[in-house]
Amino acid sequence: MRICRYATAEQACRAAALILASQVIRKPDCVLGLATGSTPIPTYKELIRLYEEGLLDFSQVTSFNLDEYIGIPEEHPCSYHRFMRENLFDHVNIRPEATHVPNGNAEDMAAAAGAYDRAILEAGGIDVQVLGIGRNGHIGFNEPDDSFVYGCHVVQLTKSTIEANKRFFASEDEVPRQAVSLGIGSIMNARCVLLIATGVDKAKAVRDAVYGEIDPSVQASILRTHPNVFFLLDEGAASLL
Ligand code: PGA
């Protein structure tokens, strides 16, 4: 595990963008695992900037997002489909059909989740997986639990996540109670994992993930067993290390 500390959030996010950019340059048909949330927005801005400068070509890239809310339309301002279009896909030359975000409105969620995992395998697996971390140590929407779930699955969001995400919605009541998320197995199968954490409110989750027991009550703790994982942290997120 590699812990990279930066003075500012901007630097931590740009470092993630540089790793992703080098992946796209070295393997133009790579598979990127992408995350939503406020943390990676500056990373995507930097990728867009590098694309506009002519340094990056996404035309052969495939992407799979980590998660999506269940029960809100893809066009909803808070859906992760929309987030990805607005924050990255609409600004680079990735082919829309090569981008994948879990379907939060499938009739048969279990079947759709299984198909999502199979699509990742068929694409050759994820080369670089971007992650944020929840205040409760979640990665994707893998919430604190008494087990690690391997495959893509439906999750009940915890109070802490609903509380954290209500800032994007008109009110807490509007935050969906369920989501579909890549499982820990699919995340751990990525060849490289970049966890970006910024801000002092992530410090405890980062400390528990780095120093605590490897335990599903802090889902990010399992990343310590990954052979190629980078924690890209600003001073706030690293302040308890
Ligand atoms: P945030 O979310 O980037 O909006 O803090 C991260 C997460 O919950 O995984």
Tab-separated table of N, CA and C in Angstrom, residues 20-175:
chain	number	residue	atom	x	y	z
A	20	LEU	N	-4.195	8.171	-13.802
A	20	LEU	CA	-5.183	7.750	-14.803
A	20	LEU	C	-4.718	8.115	-16.214
A	21	ALA	N	-4.147	9.314	-16.333
A	21	ALA	CA	-3.688	9.765	-17.652
A	21	ALA	C	-2.582	8.853	-18.162
A	22	SER	N	-1.664	8.483	-17.272
A	22	SER	CA	-0.565	7.637	-17.742
A	22	SER	C	-1.108	6.260	-18.134
A	23	GLN	N	-2.142	5.807	-17.445
A	23	GLN	CA	-2.759	4.534	-17.824
A	23	GLN	C	-3.343	4.623	-19.242
A	24	VAL	N	-4.039	5.721	-19.512
A	24	VAL	CA	-4.671	5.880	-20.832
A	24	VAL	C	-3.603	6.002	-21.929
A	25	ILE	N	-2.488	6.636	-21.603
A	25	ILE	CA	-1.419	6.764	-22.603
A	25	ILE	C	-0.745	5.403	-22.839
A	26	ARG	N	-0.497	4.681	-21.742
A	26	ARG	CA	0.225	3.408	-21.893
A	26	ARG	C	-0.652	2.321	-22.490
A	27	LYS	N	-1.949	2.387	-22.187
A	27	LYS	CA	-2.870	1.348	-22.691
A	27	LYS	C	-4.137	2.044	-23.168
A	28	PRO	N	-4.149	2.504	-24.422
A	28	PRO	CA	-5.280	3.321	-24.895
A	28	PRO	C	-6.629	2.623	-24.786
A	29	ASP	N	-6.639	1.276	-24.815
A	29	ASP	CA	-7.923	0.578	-24.697
A	29	ASP	C	-8.125	0.042	-23.277
A	30	CYS	N	-7.679	0.833	-22.311
A	30	CYS	CA	-7.778	0.388	-20.910
A	30	CYS	C	-9.225	0.462	-20.403
A	31	VAL	N	-9.433	-0.169	-19.254
A	31	VAL	CA	-10.742	-0.160	-18.590
A	31	VAL	C	-10.588	0.609	-17.282
A	32	LEU	N	-11.330	1.704	-17.170
A	32	LEU	CA	-11.238	2.529	-15.961
A	32	LEU	C	-12.464	2.279	-15.087
A	33	GLY	N	-12.243	2.158	-13.801
A	33	GLY	CA	-13.330	2.068	-12.833
A	33	GLY	C	-13.501	3.456	-12.230
A	34	LEU	N	-14.686	4.037	-12.389
A	34	LEU	CA	-14.854	5.443	-12.001
A	34	LEU	C	-15.808	5.597	-10.820
A	35	ALA	N	-15.609	6.700	-10.115
A	35	ALA	CA	-16.382	6.975	-8.899
A	35	ALA	C	-17.074	8.328	-9.027
A	36	THR	N	-18.137	8.485	-8.270
A	36	THR	CA	-18.824	9.780	-8.210
A	36	THR	C	-18.553	10.407	-6.843
A	37	GLY	N	-19.349	11.396	-6.467
A	37	GLY	CA	-19.105	12.097	-5.193
A	37	GLY	C	-18.327	13.369	-5.462
A	38	SER	N	-18.199	14.200	-4.434
A	38	SER	CA	-17.486	15.467	-4.680
A	38	SER	C	-15.988	15.286	-4.807
A	39	THR	N	-15.439	14.239	-4.173
A	39	THR	CA	-13.981	14.101	-4.135
A	39	THR	C	-13.328	14.067	-5.524
A	40	PRO	N	-13.794	13.216	-6.452
A	40	PRO	CA	-13.027	13.105	-7.706
A	40	PRO	C	-13.310	14.194	-8.736
A	41	ILE	N	-14.173	15.165	-8.417
A	41	ILE	CA	-14.500	16.179	-9.430
A	41	ILE	C	-13.237	16.893	-9.957
A	42	PRO	N	-12.306	17.328	-9.072
A	42	PRO	CA	-11.094	17.970	-9.612
A	42	PRO	C	-10.233	17.011	-10.445
A	43	THR	N	-10.305	15.711	-10.131
A	43	THR	CA	-9.569	14.720	-10.937
A	43	THR	C	-10.133	14.715	-12.354
A	44	TYR	N	-11.465	14.686	-12.449
A	44	TYR	CA	-12.074	14.674	-13.783
A	44	TYR	C	-11.802	15.991	-14.513
A	45	LYS	N	-11.791	17.100	-13.781
A	45	LYS	CA	-11.488	18.400	-14.423
A	45	LYS	C	-10.094	18.359	-15.046
A	46	GLU	N	-9.163	17.765	-14.310
A	46	GLU	CA	-7.784	17.692	-14.810
A	46	GLU	C	-7.708	16.766	-16.032
A	47	LEU	N	-8.434	15.666	-16.013
A	47	LEU	CA	-8.439	14.776	-17.185
A	47	LEU	C	-9.011	15.514	-18.403
A	48	ILE	N	-10.063	16.305	-18.169
A	48	ILE	CA	-10.664	17.065	-19.270
A	48	ILE	C	-9.637	18.070	-19.816
A	49	ARG	N	-8.914	18.693	-18.887
A	49	ARG	CA	-7.906	19.679	-19.302
A	49	ARG	C	-6.817	18.994	-20.154
A	50	LEU	N	-6.361	17.843	-19.705
A	50	LEU	CA	-5.316	17.127	-20.449
A	50	LEU	C	-5.840	16.681	-21.821
A	51	TYR	N	-7.136	16.313	-21.851
A	51	TYR	CA	-7.752	15.934	-23.126
A	51	TYR	C	-7.796	17.159	-24.061
A	52	GLU	N	-8.209	18.300	-23.505
A	52	GLU	CA	-8.322	19.507	-24.336
A	52	GLU	C	-6.960	19.967	-24.844
A	53	GLU	N	-5.936	19.669	-24.055
A	53	GLU	CA	-4.573	20.013	-24.496
A	53	GLU	C	-4.048	19.050	-25.553
A	54	GLY	N	-4.797	18.021	-25.827
A	54	GLY	CA	-4.373	17.056	-26.844
A	54	GLY	C	-3.486	15.951	-26.309
A	55	LEU	N	-3.388	15.834	-24.992
A	55	LEU	CA	-2.510	14.812	-24.412
A	55	LEU	C	-3.204	13.474	-24.204
A	56	LEU	N	-4.519	13.478	-24.160
A	56	LEU	CA	-5.237	12.232	-23.878
A	56	LEU	C	-6.269	11.953	-24.955
A	57	ASP	N	-6.400	10.664	-25.266
A	57	ASP	CA	-7.408	10.210	-26.225
A	57	ASP	C	-8.211	9.097	-25.549
A	58	PHE	N	-9.495	9.339	-25.357
A	58	PHE	CA	-10.346	8.364	-24.666
A	58	PHE	C	-11.134	7.490	-25.648
A	59	SER	N	-10.795	7.577	-26.942
A	59	SER	CA	-11.663	6.935	-27.936
A	59	SER	C	-11.712	5.418	-27.806
A	60	GLN	N	-10.686	4.833	-27.173
A	60	GLN	CA	-10.706	3.362	-27.026
A	60	GLN	C	-10.935	2.934	-25.573
A	61	VAL	N	-11.147	3.920	-24.699
A	61	VAL	CA	-11.290	3.606	-23.268
A	61	VAL	C	-12.691	3.070	-22.978
A	62	THR	N	-12.751	2.132	-22.049
A	62	THR	CA	-14.033	1.638	-21.535
A	62	THR	C	-14.098	2.035	-20.065
A	63	SER	N	-15.282	2.373	-19.579
A	63	SER	CA	-15.392	2.716	-18.152
A	63	SER	C	-16.576	2.001	-17.514
A	64	PHE	N	-16.386	1.703	-16.235
A	64	PHE	CA	-17.457	1.133	-15.410
A	64	PHE	C	-17.537	1.948	-14.136
A	65	ASN	N	-18.703	2.473	-13.844
A	65	ASN	CA	-18.858	3.193	-12.580
A	65	ASN	C	-19.169	2.251	-11.441
A	66	LEU	N	-18.872	2.747	-10.255
A	66	LEU	CA	-19.021	1.935	-9.055
A	66	LEU	C	-20.453	1.680	-8.645
A	67	ASP	N	-21.303	2.701	-8.785
A	67	ASP	CA	-22.601	2.569	-8.119
A	67	ASP	C	-23.636	3.533	-8.683
A	68	GLU	N	-24.845	3.334	-8.277
A	68	GLU	CA	-25.960	4.201	-8.685
A	68	GLU	C	-27.070	4.067	-7.643
A	69	TYR	N	-27.818	5.134	-7.455
A	69	TYR	CA	-29.001	5.060	-6.596
A	69	TYR	C	-30.064	4.200	-7.262
A	70	ILE	N	-30.881	3.576	-6.444
A	70	ILE	CA	-32.025	2.825	-6.965
A	70	ILE	C	-33.267	3.711	-6.906
A	71	GLY	N	-33.975	3.733	-8.044
A	71	GLY	CA	-35.299	4.344	-8.049
A	71	GLY	C	-35.345	5.811	-8.424
A	72	ILE	N	-34.240	6.381	-8.906
A	72	ILE	CA	-34.369	7.729	-9.468
A	72	ILE	C	-34.031	7.645	-10.959
A	73	PRO	N	-34.703	8.461	-11.781
A	73	PRO	CA	-34.458	8.359	-13.216
A	73	PRO	C	-33.016	8.745	-13.569
A	74	GLU	N	-32.528	8.203	-14.679
A	74	GLU	CA	-31.156	8.543	-15.103
A	74	GLU	C	-30.966	10.042	-15.307
A	75	GLU	N	-32.059	10.729	-15.651
A	75	GLU	CA	-31.962	12.176	-15.895
A	75	GLU	C	-32.056	13.010	-14.618
A	76	HIS	N	-32.340	12.367	-13.493
A	76	HIS	CA	-32.445	13.098	-12.216
A	76	HIS	C	-31.123	13.837	-11.968
A	77	PRO	N	-31.184	15.093	-11.481
A	77	PRO	CA	-29.938	15.858	-11.272
A	77	PRO	C	-28.959	15.166	-10.330
A	78	CYS	N	-29.428	14.267	-9.475
A	78	CYS	CA	-28.515	13.595	-8.536
A	78	CYS	C	-28.144	12.183	-8.969
A	79	SER	N	-28.609	11.751	-10.148
A	79	SER	CA	-28.249	10.380	-10.542
A	79	SER	C	-26.771	10.356	-10.923
A	80	TYR	N	-26.163	9.195	-10.751
A	80	TYR	CA	-24.744	9.085	-11.088
A	80	TYR	C	-24.521	8.971	-12.590
A	81	HIS	N	-25.575	8.532	-13.318
A	81	HIS	CA	-25.493	8.608	-14.775
A	81	HIS	C	-25.262	10.061	-15.191
A	82	ARG	N	-26.089	10.917	-14.618
A	82	ARG	CA	-26.009	12.329	-15.005
A	82	ARG	C	-24.711	12.963	-14.513
A	83	PHE	N	-24.326	12.626	-13.283
A	83	PHE	CA	-23.073	13.143	-12.726
A	83	PHE	C	-21.915	12.862	-13.680
A	84	MET	N	-21.845	11.625	-14.156
A	84	MET	CA	-20.704	11.254	-14.987
A	84	MET	C	-20.732	11.978	-16.324
A	85	ARG	N	-21.933	12.144	-16.882
A	85	ARG	CA	-22.000	12.872	-18.155
A	85	ARG	C	-21.547	14.304	-17.932
A	86	GLU	N	-22.043	14.929	-16.868
A	86	GLU	CA	-21.751	16.349	-16.663
A	86	GLU	C	-20.305	16.601	-16.251
A	87	ASN	N	-19.740	15.666	-15.494
A	87	ASN	CA	-18.404	15.920	-14.954
A	87	ASN	C	-17.269	15.314	-15.763
A	88	LEU	N	-17.604	14.398	-16.700
A	88	LEU	CA	-16.517	13.830	-17.508
A	88	LEU	C	-16.954	13.454	-18.930
A	89	PHE	N	-17.923	12.563	-19.044
A	89	PHE	CA	-18.165	11.935	-20.346
A	89	PHE	C	-18.492	12.936	-21.455
A	90	ASP	N	-19.274	13.984	-21.131
A	90	ASP	CA	-19.660	14.936	-22.177
A	90	ASP	C	-18.500	15.825	-22.611
A	91	HIS	N	-17.373	15.744	-21.923
A	91	HIS	CA	-16.276	16.682	-22.189
A	91	HIS	C	-15.046	16.023	-22.809
A	92	VAL	N	-15.081	14.688	-22.963
A	92	VAL	CA	-13.948	13.991	-23.584
A	92	VAL	C	-14.504	13.076	-24.677
A	93	ASN	N	-13.588	12.447	-25.431
A	93	ASN	CA	-14.071	11.663	-26.582
A	93	ASN	C	-14.273	10.184	-26.248
A	94	ILE	N	-14.687	9.898	-25.008
A	94	ILE	CA	-15.036	8.501	-24.690
A	94	ILE	C	-16.335	8.181	-25.434
A	95	ARG	N	-16.463	6.964	-25.969
A	95	ARG	CA	-17.686	6.592	-26.691
A	95	ARG	C	-18.790	6.328	-25.674
A	96	PRO	N	-19.953	6.951	-25.831
A	96	PRO	CA	-21.021	6.748	-24.839
A	96	PRO	C	-21.305	5.267	-24.598
A	97	GLU	N	-21.226	4.455	-25.669
A	97	GLU	CA	-21.539	3.023	-25.496
A	97	GLU	C	-20.445	2.272	-24.741
A	98	ALA	N	-19.292	2.916	-24.556
A	98	ALA	CA	-18.211	2.276	-23.789
A	98	ALA	C	-18.246	2.688	-22.317
A	99	THR	N	-19.202	3.538	-21.958
A	99	THR	CA	-19.332	3.944	-20.554
A	99	THR	C	-20.456	3.131	-19.911
A	100	HIS	N	-20.218	2.695	-18.690
A	100	HIS	CA	-21.216	1.870	-17.999
A	100	HIS	C	-21.431	2.405	-16.588
A	101	VAL	N	-22.691	2.543	-16.244
A	101	VAL	CA	-23.074	2.924	-14.870
A	101	VAL	C	-24.169	1.931	-14.489
A	102	PRO	N	-24.137	1.358	-13.287
A	102	PRO	CA	-25.169	0.377	-12.945
A	102	PRO	C	-26.574	0.956	-13.127
A	103	ASN	N	-27.486	0.075	-13.528
A	103	ASN	CA	-28.868	0.473	-13.759
A	103	ASN	C	-29.632	0.434	-12.437
A	104	GLY	N	-30.042	1.595	-11.971
A	104	GLY	CA	-30.774	1.669	-10.707
A	104	GLY	C	-32.270	1.495	-10.887
A	105	ASN	N	-32.681	1.191	-12.124
A	105	ASN	CA	-34.118	1.031	-12.387
A	105	ASN	C	-34.429	-0.289	-13.068
A	106	ALA	N	-33.533	-1.256	-12.915
A	106	ALA	CA	-33.763	-2.551	-13.571
A	106	ALA	C	-34.957	-3.240	-12.929
A	107	GLU	N	-35.705	-3.978	-13.739
A	107	GLU	CA	-36.837	-4.734	-13.174
A	107	GLU	C	-36.341	-5.824	-12.250
A	108	ASP	N	-35.267	-6.490	-12.689
A	108	ASP	CA	-34.679	-7.559	-11.878
A	108	ASP	C	-33.279	-7.099	-11.476
A	109	MET	N	-33.187	-6.495	-10.294
A	109	MET	CA	-31.915	-5.897	-9.874
A	109	MET	C	-30.815	-6.946	-9.751
A	110	ALA	N	-31.159	-8.137	-9.234
A	110	ALA	CA	-30.126	-9.159	-9.027
A	110	ALA	C	-29.547	-9.597	-10.370
A	111	ALA	N	-30.420	-9.760	-11.359
A	111	ALA	CA	-29.947	-10.180	-12.680
A	111	ALA	C	-29.087	-9.073	-13.298
A	112	ALA	N	-29.519	-7.823	-13.132
A	112	ALA	CA	-28.764	-6.707	-13.707
A	112	ALA	C	-27.395	-6.582	-13.038
A	113	ALA	N	-27.360	-6.821	-11.730
A	113	ALA	CA	-26.087	-6.726	-11.001
A	113	ALA	C	-25.122	-7.819	-11.478
A	114	GLY	N	-25.650	-9.028	-11.660
A	114	GLY	CA	-24.809	-10.125	-12.153
A	114	GLY	C	-24.280	-9.812	-13.553
A	115	ALA	N	-25.146	-9.244	-14.380
A	115	ALA	CA	-24.736	-8.912	-15.751
A	115	ALA	C	-23.657	-7.831	-15.739
A	116	TYR	N	-23.728	-6.929	-14.778
A	116	TYR	CA	-22.726	-5.851	-14.686
A	116	TYR	C	-21.350	-6.437	-14.372
A	117	ASP	N	-21.313	-7.364	-13.415
A	117	ASP	CA	-20.036	-8.024	-13.088
A	117	ASP	C	-19.483	-8.776	-14.299
A	118	ARG	N	-20.388	-9.449	-15.012
A	118	ARG	CA	-19.923	-10.226	-16.180
A	118	ARG	C	-19.389	-9.294	-17.264
A	119	ALA	N	-20.025	-8.127	-17.421
A	119	ALA	CA	-19.563	-7.180	-18.448
A	119	ALA	C	-18.138	-6.695	-18.122
A	120	ILE	N	-17.855	-6.513	-16.848
A	120	ILE	CA	-16.497	-6.091	-16.456
A	120	ILE	C	-15.501	-7.193	-16.819
A	121	LEU	N	-15.847	-8.417	-16.496
A	121	LEU	CA	-14.949	-9.544	-16.825
A	121	LEU	C	-14.741	-9.637	-18.330
A	122	GLU	N	-15.839	-9.496	-19.074
A	122	GLU	CA	-15.744	-9.614	-20.532
A	122	GLU	C	-14.900	-8.494	-21.134
A	123	ALA	N	-14.879	-7.339	-20.461
A	123	ALA	CA	-14.055	-6.218	-20.946
A	123	ALA	C	-12.586	-6.411	-20.569
A	124	GLY	N	-12.297	-7.459	-19.819
A	124	GLY	CA	-10.899	-7.731	-19.461
A	124	GLY	C	-10.538	-7.324	-18.047
A	125	GLY	N	-11.515	-6.878	-17.265
A	125	GLY	CA	-11.237	-6.455	-15.886
A	125	GLY	C	-10.801	-5.001	-15.839
A	126	ILE	N	-10.862	-4.441	-14.646
A	126	ILE	CA	-10.581	-3.014	-14.476
A	126	ILE	C	-9.073	-2.795	-14.301
A	127	ASP	N	-8.513	-1.888	-15.096
A	127	ASP	CA	-7.078	-1.588	-14.970
A	127	ASP	C	-6.820	-0.673	-13.779
A	128	VAL	N	-7.571	0.434	-13.694
A	128	VAL	CA	-7.404	1.354	-12.567
A	128	VAL	C	-8.785	1.689	-12.014
A	129	GLN	N	-8.959	1.467	-10.729
A	129	GLN	CA	-10.235	1.754	-10.061
A	129	GLN	C	-10.079	2.991	-9.188
A	130	VAL	N	-10.885	4.007	-9.449
A	130	VAL	CA	-10.906	5.206	-8.604
A	130	VAL	C	-11.934	4.995	-7.495
A	131	LEU	N	-11.560	5.354	-6.276
A	131	LEU	CA	-12.490	5.270	-5.143
A	131	LEU	C	-12.439	6.558	-4.331
A	132	GLY	N	-13.595	6.937	-3.784
A	132	GLY	CA	-13.611	7.862	-2.659
A	132	GLY	C	-13.755	7.007	-1.409
A	133	ILE	N	-13.967	7.633	-0.290
A	133	ILE	CA	-14.243	6.870	0.940
A	133	ILE	C	-15.336	7.605	1.706
A	134	GLY	N	-16.278	6.862	2.238
A	134	GLY	CA	-17.324	7.483	3.047
A	134	GLY	C	-16.808	7.796	4.445
A	135	ARG	N	-17.525	8.657	5.129
A	135	ARG	CA	-17.142	8.969	6.521
A	135	ARG	C	-17.215	7.730	7.392
A	136	ASN	N	-18.008	6.745	6.958
A	136	ASN	CA	-18.115	5.482	7.701
A	136	ASN	C	-17.199	4.405	7.114
A	137	GLY	N	-16.284	4.795	6.242
A	137	GLY	CA	-15.318	3.842	5.678
A	137	GLY	C	-15.848	3.072	4.487
A	138	HIS	N	-17.035	3.458	3.980
A	138	HIS	CA	-17.535	2.693	2.823
A	138	HIS	C	-16.715	2.995	1.580
A	139	ILE	N	-16.684	2.022	0.672
A	139	ILE	CA	-16.130	2.243	-0.671
A	139	ILE	C	-17.184	1.770	-1.658
A	140	GLY	N	-17.390	2.537	-2.736
A	140	GLY	CA	-18.616	2.361	-3.502
A	140	GLY	C	-19.733	2.615	-2.501
A	141	PHE	N	-20.784	1.813	-2.582
A	141	PHE	CA	-21.816	1.895	-1.537
A	141	PHE	C	-21.759	0.644	-0.666
A	142	ASN	N	-20.561	0.097	-0.487
A	142	ASN	CA	-20.404	-1.040	0.421
A	142	ASN	C	-20.344	-0.492	1.832
A	143	GLU	N	-21.482	-0.546	2.495
A	143	GLU	CA	-21.630	0.070	3.810
A	143	GLU	C	-21.080	-0.838	4.908
A	144	PRO	N	-20.780	-0.282	6.092
A	144	PRO	CA	-20.309	-1.108	7.203
A	144	PRO	C	-21.265	-2.284	7.415
A	145	ASP	N	-20.688	-3.461	7.620
A	145	ASP	CA	-21.512	-4.670	7.635
A	145	ASP	C	-20.756	-5.720	8.436
A	146	ASP	N	-21.345	-6.926	8.511
A	146	ASP	CA	-20.579	-7.984	9.167
A	146	ASP	C	-19.943	-8.925	8.159
A	147	SER	N	-19.995	-8.554	6.884
A	147	SER	CA	-19.280	-9.350	5.882
A	147	SER	C	-18.896	-8.444	4.718
A	148	PHE	N	-17.957	-8.936	3.906
A	148	PHE	CA	-17.636	-8.268	2.647
A	148	PHE	C	-18.437	-8.978	1.565
A	149	VAL	N	-19.136	-8.218	0.730
A	149	VAL	CA	-19.917	-8.836	-0.344
A	149	VAL	C	-19.070	-8.830	-1.613
A	150	TYR	N	-19.002	-9.966	-2.291
A	150	TYR	CA	-18.101	-10.089	-3.440
A	150	TYR	C	-18.592	-9.330	-4.671
A	151	GLY	N	-19.822	-9.637	-5.086
A	151	GLY	CA	-20.283	-9.150	-6.390
A	151	GLY	C	-21.129	-7.891	-6.306
A	152	CYS	N	-21.514	-7.407	-7.479
A	152	CYS	CA	-22.390	-6.235	-7.574
A	152	CYS	C	-23.725	-6.588	-6.891
A	153	HIS	N	-24.249	-5.688	-6.094
A	153	HIS	CA	-25.413	-6.048	-5.279
A	153	HIS	C	-26.200	-4.813	-4.863
A	154	VAL	N	-27.395	-5.061	-4.372
A	154	VAL	CA	-28.246	-3.981	-3.857
A	154	VAL	C	-27.874	-3.723	-2.407
A	155	VAL	N	-27.768	-2.445	-2.040
A	155	VAL	CA	-27.439	-2.117	-0.645
A	155	VAL	C	-28.481	-1.166	-0.065
A	156	GLN	N	-28.665	-1.296	1.240
A	156	GLN	CA	-29.468	-0.319	1.995
A	156	GLN	C	-28.495	0.748	2.467
A	157	LEU	N	-28.762	1.984	2.157
A	157	LEU	CA	-27.842	3.033	2.604
A	157	LEU	C	-27.995	3.258	4.106
A	158	THR	N	-26.877	3.528	4.753
A	158	THR	CA	-26.929	3.774	6.199
A	158	THR	C	-27.330	5.230	6.451
A	159	LYS	N	-27.695	5.465	7.707
A	159	LYS	CA	-28.084	6.807	8.128
A	159	LYS	C	-26.959	7.793	7.834
A	160	SER	N	-25.726	7.349	8.101
A	160	SER	CA	-24.574	8.245	7.926
A	160	SER	C	-24.393	8.635	6.459
A	161	THR	N	-24.624	7.687	5.546
A	161	THR	CA	-24.482	7.996	4.115
A	161	THR	C	-25.624	8.891	3.647
A	162	ILE	N	-26.833	8.597	4.116
A	162	ILE	CA	-27.990	9.432	3.730
A	162	ILE	C	-27.751	10.860	4.217
A	163	GLU	N	-27.261	10.948	5.434
A	163	GLU	CA	-26.936	12.260	6.028
A	163	GLU	C	-25.871	12.985	5.188
A	164	ALA	N	-24.813	12.248	4.815
A	164	ALA	CA	-23.708	12.861	4.054
A	164	ALA	C	-24.162	13.288	2.662
A	165	ASN	N	-25.079	12.522	2.054
A	165	ASN	CA	-25.440	12.796	0.660
A	165	ASN	C	-26.647	13.707	0.508
A	166	LYS	N	-27.262	14.067	1.616
A	166	LYS	CA	-28.470	14.899	1.499
A	166	LYS	C	-28.132	16.284	0.939
A	167	ARG	N	-26.853	16.660	1.021
A	167	ARG	CA	-26.479	17.978	0.516
A	167	ARG	C	-26.722	18.111	-0.987
A	168	PHE	N	-26.783	16.984	-1.692
A	168	PHE	CA	-27.009	17.037	-3.137
A	168	PHE	C	-28.499	17.095	-3.472
A	169	PHE	N	-29.362	16.758	-2.520
A	169	PHE	CA	-30.803	16.663	-2.768
A	169	PHE	C	-31.516	17.843	-2.116
A	170	ALA	N	-32.791	18.053	-2.514
A	170	ALA	CA	-33.555	19.165	-1.949
A	170	ALA	C	-33.793	18.948	-0.455
A	171	SER	N	-33.965	17.691	-0.055
A	171	SER	CA	-34.157	17.411	1.366
A	171	SER	C	-33.711	15.981	1.641
A	172	GLU	N	-33.523	15.668	2.922
A	172	GLU	CA	-33.064	14.327	3.304
A	172	GLU	C	-34.059	13.250	2.853
A	173	ASP	N	-35.358	13.615	2.880
A	173	ASP	CA	-36.390	12.641	2.488
A	173	ASP	C	-36.241	12.189	1.041
A	174	GLU	N	-35.612	13.042	0.231
A	174	GLU	CA	-35.488	12.701	-1.194
A	174	GLU	C	-34.312	11.785	-1.484
A	175	VAL	N	-33.420	11.588	-0.505
A	175	VAL	CA	-32.255	10.727	-0.755
A	175	VAL	C	-32.757	9.287	-0.839
